[in-house]
Short mmCIF file of C-alpha atoms and ligand atoms in Angstrom, two decimals:
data_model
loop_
_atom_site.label_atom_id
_atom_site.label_comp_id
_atom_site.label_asym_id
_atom_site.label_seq_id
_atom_site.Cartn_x
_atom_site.Cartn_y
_atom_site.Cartn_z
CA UNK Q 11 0.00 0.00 0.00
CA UNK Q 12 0.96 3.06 -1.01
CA UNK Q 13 0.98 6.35 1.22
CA UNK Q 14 0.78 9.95 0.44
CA UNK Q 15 0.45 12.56 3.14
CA UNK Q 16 0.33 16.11 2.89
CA UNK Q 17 0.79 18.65 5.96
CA UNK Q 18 -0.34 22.40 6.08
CA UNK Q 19 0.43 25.02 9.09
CA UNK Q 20 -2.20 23.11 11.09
CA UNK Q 21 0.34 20.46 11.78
CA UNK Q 22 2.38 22.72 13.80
CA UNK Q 23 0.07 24.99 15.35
CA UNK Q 24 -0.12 23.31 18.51
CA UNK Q 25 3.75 23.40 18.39
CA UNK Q 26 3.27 27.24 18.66
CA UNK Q 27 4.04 27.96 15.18
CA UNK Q 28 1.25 30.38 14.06
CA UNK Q 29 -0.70 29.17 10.35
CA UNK Q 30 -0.82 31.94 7.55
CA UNK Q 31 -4.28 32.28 7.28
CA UNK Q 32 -5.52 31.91 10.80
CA UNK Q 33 -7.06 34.95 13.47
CA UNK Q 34 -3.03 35.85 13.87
CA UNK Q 35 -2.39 35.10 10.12
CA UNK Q 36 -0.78 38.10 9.72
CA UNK Q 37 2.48 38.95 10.10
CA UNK Q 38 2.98 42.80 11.21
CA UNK Q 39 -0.07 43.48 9.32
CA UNK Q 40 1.35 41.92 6.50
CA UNK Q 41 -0.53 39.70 4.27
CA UNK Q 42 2.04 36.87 3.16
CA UNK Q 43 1.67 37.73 -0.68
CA UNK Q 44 3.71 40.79 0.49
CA UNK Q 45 6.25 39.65 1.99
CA UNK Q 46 6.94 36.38 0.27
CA UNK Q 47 7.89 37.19 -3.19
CA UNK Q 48 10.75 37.55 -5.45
CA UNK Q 49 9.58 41.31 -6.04
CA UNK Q 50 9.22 41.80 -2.64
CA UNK Q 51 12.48 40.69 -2.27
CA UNK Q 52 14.04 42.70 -4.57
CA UNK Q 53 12.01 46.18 -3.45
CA UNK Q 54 12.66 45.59 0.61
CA UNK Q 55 15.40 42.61 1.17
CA UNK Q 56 15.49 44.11 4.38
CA UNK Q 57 11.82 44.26 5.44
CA UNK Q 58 11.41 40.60 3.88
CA UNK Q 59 14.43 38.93 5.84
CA UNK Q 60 13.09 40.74 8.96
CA UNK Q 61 10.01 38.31 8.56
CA UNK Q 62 12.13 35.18 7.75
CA UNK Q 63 14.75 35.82 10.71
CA UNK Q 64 12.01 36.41 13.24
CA UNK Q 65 10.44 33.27 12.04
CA UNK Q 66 13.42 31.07 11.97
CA UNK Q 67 14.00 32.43 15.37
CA UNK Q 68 10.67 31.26 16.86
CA UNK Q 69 11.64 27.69 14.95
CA UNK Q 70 14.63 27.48 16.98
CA UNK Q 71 13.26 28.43 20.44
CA UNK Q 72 13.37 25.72 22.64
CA UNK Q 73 9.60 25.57 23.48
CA UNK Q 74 9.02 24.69 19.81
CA UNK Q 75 8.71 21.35 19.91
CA UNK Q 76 6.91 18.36 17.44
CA UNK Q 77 3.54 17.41 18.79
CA UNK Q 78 1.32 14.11 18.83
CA UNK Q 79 0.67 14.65 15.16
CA UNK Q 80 4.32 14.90 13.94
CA UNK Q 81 5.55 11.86 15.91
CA UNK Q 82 2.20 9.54 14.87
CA UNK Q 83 3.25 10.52 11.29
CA UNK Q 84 6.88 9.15 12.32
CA UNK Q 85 5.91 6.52 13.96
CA UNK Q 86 3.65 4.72 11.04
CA UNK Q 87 6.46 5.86 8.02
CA UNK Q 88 8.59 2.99 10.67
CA UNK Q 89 5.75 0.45 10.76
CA UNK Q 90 4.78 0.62 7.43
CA UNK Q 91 5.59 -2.20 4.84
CA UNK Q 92 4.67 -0.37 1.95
CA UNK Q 93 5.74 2.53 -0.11
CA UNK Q 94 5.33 6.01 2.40
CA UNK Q 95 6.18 9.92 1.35
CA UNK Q 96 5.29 12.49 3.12
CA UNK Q 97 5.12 16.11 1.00
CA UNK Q 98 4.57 19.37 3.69
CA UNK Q 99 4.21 22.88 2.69
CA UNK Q 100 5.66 23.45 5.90
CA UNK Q 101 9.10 25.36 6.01
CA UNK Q 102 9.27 24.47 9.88
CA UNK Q 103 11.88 21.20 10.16
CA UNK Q 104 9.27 19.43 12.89
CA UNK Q 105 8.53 16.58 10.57
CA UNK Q 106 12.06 15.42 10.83
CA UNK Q 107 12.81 16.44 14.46
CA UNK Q 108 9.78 14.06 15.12
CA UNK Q 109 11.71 11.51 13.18
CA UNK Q 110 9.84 11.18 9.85
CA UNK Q 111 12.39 10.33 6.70
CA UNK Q 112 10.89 10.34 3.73
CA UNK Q 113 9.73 14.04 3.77
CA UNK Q 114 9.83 16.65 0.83
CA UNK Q 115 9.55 20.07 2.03
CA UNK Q 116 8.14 21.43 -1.26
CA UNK Q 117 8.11 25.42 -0.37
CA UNK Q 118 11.74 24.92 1.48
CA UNK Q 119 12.98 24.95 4.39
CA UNK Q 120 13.58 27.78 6.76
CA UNK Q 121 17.00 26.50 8.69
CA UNK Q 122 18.68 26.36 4.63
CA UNK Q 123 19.96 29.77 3.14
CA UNK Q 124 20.67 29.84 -0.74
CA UNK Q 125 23.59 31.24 -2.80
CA UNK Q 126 21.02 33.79 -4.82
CA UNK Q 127 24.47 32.92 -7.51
CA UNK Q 128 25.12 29.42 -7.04
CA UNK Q 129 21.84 28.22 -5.98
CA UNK Q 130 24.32 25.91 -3.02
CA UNK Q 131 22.19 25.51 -0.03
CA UNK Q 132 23.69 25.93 3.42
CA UNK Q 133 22.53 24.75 6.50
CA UNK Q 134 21.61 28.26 8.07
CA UNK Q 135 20.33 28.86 12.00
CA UNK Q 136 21.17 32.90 12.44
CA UNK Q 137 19.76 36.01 11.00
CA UNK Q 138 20.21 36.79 7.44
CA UNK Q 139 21.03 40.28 5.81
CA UNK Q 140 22.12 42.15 2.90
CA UNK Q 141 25.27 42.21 4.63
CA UNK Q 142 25.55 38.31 5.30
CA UNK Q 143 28.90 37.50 4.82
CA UNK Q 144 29.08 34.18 2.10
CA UNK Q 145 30.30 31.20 3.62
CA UNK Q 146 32.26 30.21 1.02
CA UNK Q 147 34.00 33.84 0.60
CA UNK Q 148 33.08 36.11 3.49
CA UNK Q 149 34.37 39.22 1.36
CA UNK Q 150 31.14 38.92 -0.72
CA UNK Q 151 27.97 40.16 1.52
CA UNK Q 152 24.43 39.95 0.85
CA UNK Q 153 23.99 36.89 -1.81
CA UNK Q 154 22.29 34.62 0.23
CA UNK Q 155 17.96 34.40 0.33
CA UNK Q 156 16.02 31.94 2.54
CA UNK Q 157 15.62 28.45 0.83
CA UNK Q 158 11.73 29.26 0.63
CA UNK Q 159 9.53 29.20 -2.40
CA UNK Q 160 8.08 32.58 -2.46
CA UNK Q 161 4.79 33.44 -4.57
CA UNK Q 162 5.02 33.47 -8.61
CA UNK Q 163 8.18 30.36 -8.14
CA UNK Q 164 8.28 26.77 -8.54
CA UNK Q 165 7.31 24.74 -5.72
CA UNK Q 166 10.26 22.14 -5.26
CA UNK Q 167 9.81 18.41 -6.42
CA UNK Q 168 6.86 18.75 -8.42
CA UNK Q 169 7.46 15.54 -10.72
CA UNK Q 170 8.52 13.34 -7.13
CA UNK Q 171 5.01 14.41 -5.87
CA UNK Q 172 2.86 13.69 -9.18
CA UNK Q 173 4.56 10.28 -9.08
CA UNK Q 174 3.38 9.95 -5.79
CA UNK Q 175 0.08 10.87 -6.21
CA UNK Q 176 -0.70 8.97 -9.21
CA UNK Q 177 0.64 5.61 -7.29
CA UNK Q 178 -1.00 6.42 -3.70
CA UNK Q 179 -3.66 4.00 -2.30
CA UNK Q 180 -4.30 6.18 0.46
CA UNK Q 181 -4.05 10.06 0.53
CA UNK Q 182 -4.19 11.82 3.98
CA UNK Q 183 -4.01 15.96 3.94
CA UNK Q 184 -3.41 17.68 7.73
CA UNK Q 185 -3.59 20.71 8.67
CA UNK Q 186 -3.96 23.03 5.18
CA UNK Q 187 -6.33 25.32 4.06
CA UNK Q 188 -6.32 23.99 0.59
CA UNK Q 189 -6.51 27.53 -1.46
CA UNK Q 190 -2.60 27.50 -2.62
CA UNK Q 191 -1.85 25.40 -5.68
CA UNK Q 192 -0.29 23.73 -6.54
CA UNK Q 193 -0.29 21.42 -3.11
CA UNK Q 194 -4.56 21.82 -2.57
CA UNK Q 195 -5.20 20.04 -6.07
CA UNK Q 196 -2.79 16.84 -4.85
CA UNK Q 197 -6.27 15.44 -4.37
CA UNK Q 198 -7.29 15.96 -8.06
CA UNK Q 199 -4.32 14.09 -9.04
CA UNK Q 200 -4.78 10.55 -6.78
CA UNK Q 201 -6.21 7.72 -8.83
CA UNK Q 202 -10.35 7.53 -8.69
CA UNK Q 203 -9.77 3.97 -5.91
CA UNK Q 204 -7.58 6.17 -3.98
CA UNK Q 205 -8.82 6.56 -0.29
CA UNK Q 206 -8.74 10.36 0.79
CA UNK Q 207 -8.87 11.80 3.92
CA UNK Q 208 -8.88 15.09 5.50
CA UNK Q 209 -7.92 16.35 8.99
CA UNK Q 210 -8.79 20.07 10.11
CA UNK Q 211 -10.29 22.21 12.53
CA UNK Q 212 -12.53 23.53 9.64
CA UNK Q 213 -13.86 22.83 6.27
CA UNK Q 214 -12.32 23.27 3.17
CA UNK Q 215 -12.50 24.71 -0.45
CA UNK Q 216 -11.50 20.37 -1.38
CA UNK Q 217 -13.02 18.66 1.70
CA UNK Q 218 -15.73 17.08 -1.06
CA UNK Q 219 -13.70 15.32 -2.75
CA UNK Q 220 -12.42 13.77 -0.28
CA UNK Q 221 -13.92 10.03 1.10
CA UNK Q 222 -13.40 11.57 4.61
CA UNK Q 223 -13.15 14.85 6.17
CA UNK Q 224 -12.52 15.04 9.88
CA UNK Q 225 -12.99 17.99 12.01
CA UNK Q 226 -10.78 18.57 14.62
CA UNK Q 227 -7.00 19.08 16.07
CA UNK Q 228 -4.05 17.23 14.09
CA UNK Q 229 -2.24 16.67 17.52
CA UNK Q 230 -5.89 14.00 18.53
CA UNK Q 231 -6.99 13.22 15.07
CA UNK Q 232 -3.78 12.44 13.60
CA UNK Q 233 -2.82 9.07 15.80
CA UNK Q 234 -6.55 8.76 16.07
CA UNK Q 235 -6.83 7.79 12.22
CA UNK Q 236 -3.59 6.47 11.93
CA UNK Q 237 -4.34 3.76 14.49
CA UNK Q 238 -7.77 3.00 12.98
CA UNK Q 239 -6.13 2.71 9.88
CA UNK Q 240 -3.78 0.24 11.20
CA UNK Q 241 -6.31 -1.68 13.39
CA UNK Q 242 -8.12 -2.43 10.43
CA UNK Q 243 -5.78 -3.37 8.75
CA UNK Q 244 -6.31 -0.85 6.05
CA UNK Q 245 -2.50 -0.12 5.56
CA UNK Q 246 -0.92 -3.37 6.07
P1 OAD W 302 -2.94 27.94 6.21
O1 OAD W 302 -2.57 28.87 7.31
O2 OAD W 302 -3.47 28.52 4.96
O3 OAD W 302 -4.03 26.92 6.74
C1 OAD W 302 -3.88 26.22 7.93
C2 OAD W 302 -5.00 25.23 8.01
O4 OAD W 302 -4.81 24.44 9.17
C3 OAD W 302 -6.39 25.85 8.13
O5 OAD W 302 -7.26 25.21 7.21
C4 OAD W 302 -6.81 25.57 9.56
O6 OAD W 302 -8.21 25.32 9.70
C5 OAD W 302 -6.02 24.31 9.87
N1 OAD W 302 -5.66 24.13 11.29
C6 OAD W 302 -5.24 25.08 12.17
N2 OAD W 302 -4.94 24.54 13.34
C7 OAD W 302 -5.16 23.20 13.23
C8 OAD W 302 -5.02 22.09 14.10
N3 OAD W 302 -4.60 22.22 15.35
N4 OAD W 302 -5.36 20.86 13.63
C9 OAD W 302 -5.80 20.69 12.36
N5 OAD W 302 -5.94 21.70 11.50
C10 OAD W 302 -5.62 22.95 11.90
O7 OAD W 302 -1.66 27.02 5.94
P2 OAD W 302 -1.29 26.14 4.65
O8 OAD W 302 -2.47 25.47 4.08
O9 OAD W 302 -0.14 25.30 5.06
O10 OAD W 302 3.26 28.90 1.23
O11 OAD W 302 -0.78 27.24 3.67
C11 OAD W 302 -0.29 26.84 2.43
C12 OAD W 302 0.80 27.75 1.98
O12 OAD W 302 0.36 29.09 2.03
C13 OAD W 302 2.00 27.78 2.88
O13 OAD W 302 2.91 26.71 2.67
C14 OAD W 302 2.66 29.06 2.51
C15 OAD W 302 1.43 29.94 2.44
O14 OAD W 302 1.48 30.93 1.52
C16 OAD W 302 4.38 29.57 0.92
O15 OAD W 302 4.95 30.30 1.71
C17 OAD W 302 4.87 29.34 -0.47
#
């Protein structure tokens, strides 16, 4: 059997890590099309690492921890015989703090800076600036971005995750509000016998196509379904 999962924000709000679209959505009054784009970036490097550093620094404070939902996740990828991939949106690292290993962080990763020349990835845990120093050649300042997708570029791993859609037997989405593409139309791409289901506090914009649509926190839903999956002997 074949698993797909994809995780939203939701998955690591009751880590403490506030989702984009929720009641404190915004970031400094900031809607995230703002802030999170390559013109953006280009207008006010400044203003947009401001909201990058101050989010990496909340990643790394030592209340931030995975919750029940990340370590369920981790726990089945170990138990399972078949096939398992797990594709997040998130650019937290709490899948694989939680111990998860086959995880593609399709909009990046927030603890990896990029050469804006290069494209080389470092591993990166401090404040970025225009006047970063490069790793490679500290004389040249300023060339490194956040490895995150911003609006208007290419998620990462696009043809690992249509290869993984088209072959899933089960599809499970946590945790995302399913109105940014191309992640919310995973569930148009799953073969018609594929089972879907869908944790979340709410409803959303794709919860009818899906075979189930649960309504309630990731951190109680998440083992919940995993374990009934398991118990009847749905996945192995
Ligand atoms: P959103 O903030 O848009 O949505 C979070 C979803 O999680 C909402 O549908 C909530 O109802 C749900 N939710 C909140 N708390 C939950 C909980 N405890 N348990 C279960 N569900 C919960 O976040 P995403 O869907 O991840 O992209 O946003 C998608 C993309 O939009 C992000 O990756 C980011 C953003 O623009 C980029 O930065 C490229």
């Amino acid at each position: 059997m074949n698993v797909l999962v994809l995780t939203g924000a939701g998955i690591s709000a009751e880590s403490g890590i506030p989702t984009f679209r929720g009641a404190n959505g915004l970031w400094e009054g900031w809607r995230l099309e703002q802030v999170a784009t390559p013109d953006a970036f280009a207008r006010e490097p400044d203003l947009v690492h401001r909201f990058y550093n101050e989010r990496r620094r909340n990643l790394l404070d030592s209340q931030i921890r995975p919750n029940a939902a990340h370590s369920a996740l981790a726990e089945f990828e170990k138990r399972h015989q078949g096939n398992f991939f797990l594709v997040t949106q998130n650019i937290d690292d709490l899948h694989q703090r939680a111990g998860s290993r086959q995880v593609l962080a399709m909009h990046g990763e927030l603890l990896k800076a990029r050469c804006l020349d290069s494209g080389e990835l470092f591993d990166w845990r401090q404040d970025l600036s225009t006047t970063t120093p490069h790793p490679r050649d500290p004389s040249v300042l300023g060339r490194l971005r956040p490895h995150v997708v911003w609006f208007g570029e290419m998620p990462i791993g696009l043809e690992r995750i249509l290869t993984a859609a088209t072959e899933a037997d089960l599809f499970i989405a946590i945790g995302t509000s399913a109105v940014v593409y191309p992640a919310a139309g995973i569930v148009n791409m799953v073969k018609d016998n594929c089972r879907r289901i869908e944790i979340n506090l709410e409803s959303t914009p794709t919860s009818d196509l899906f075979d189930e649509s649960l309504r309630g926190p990731a951190s109680v839903l998440v083992p919940q379904t995993l374990a009934r999956l398991e118990s009847f002997g749905i996945d192995h």
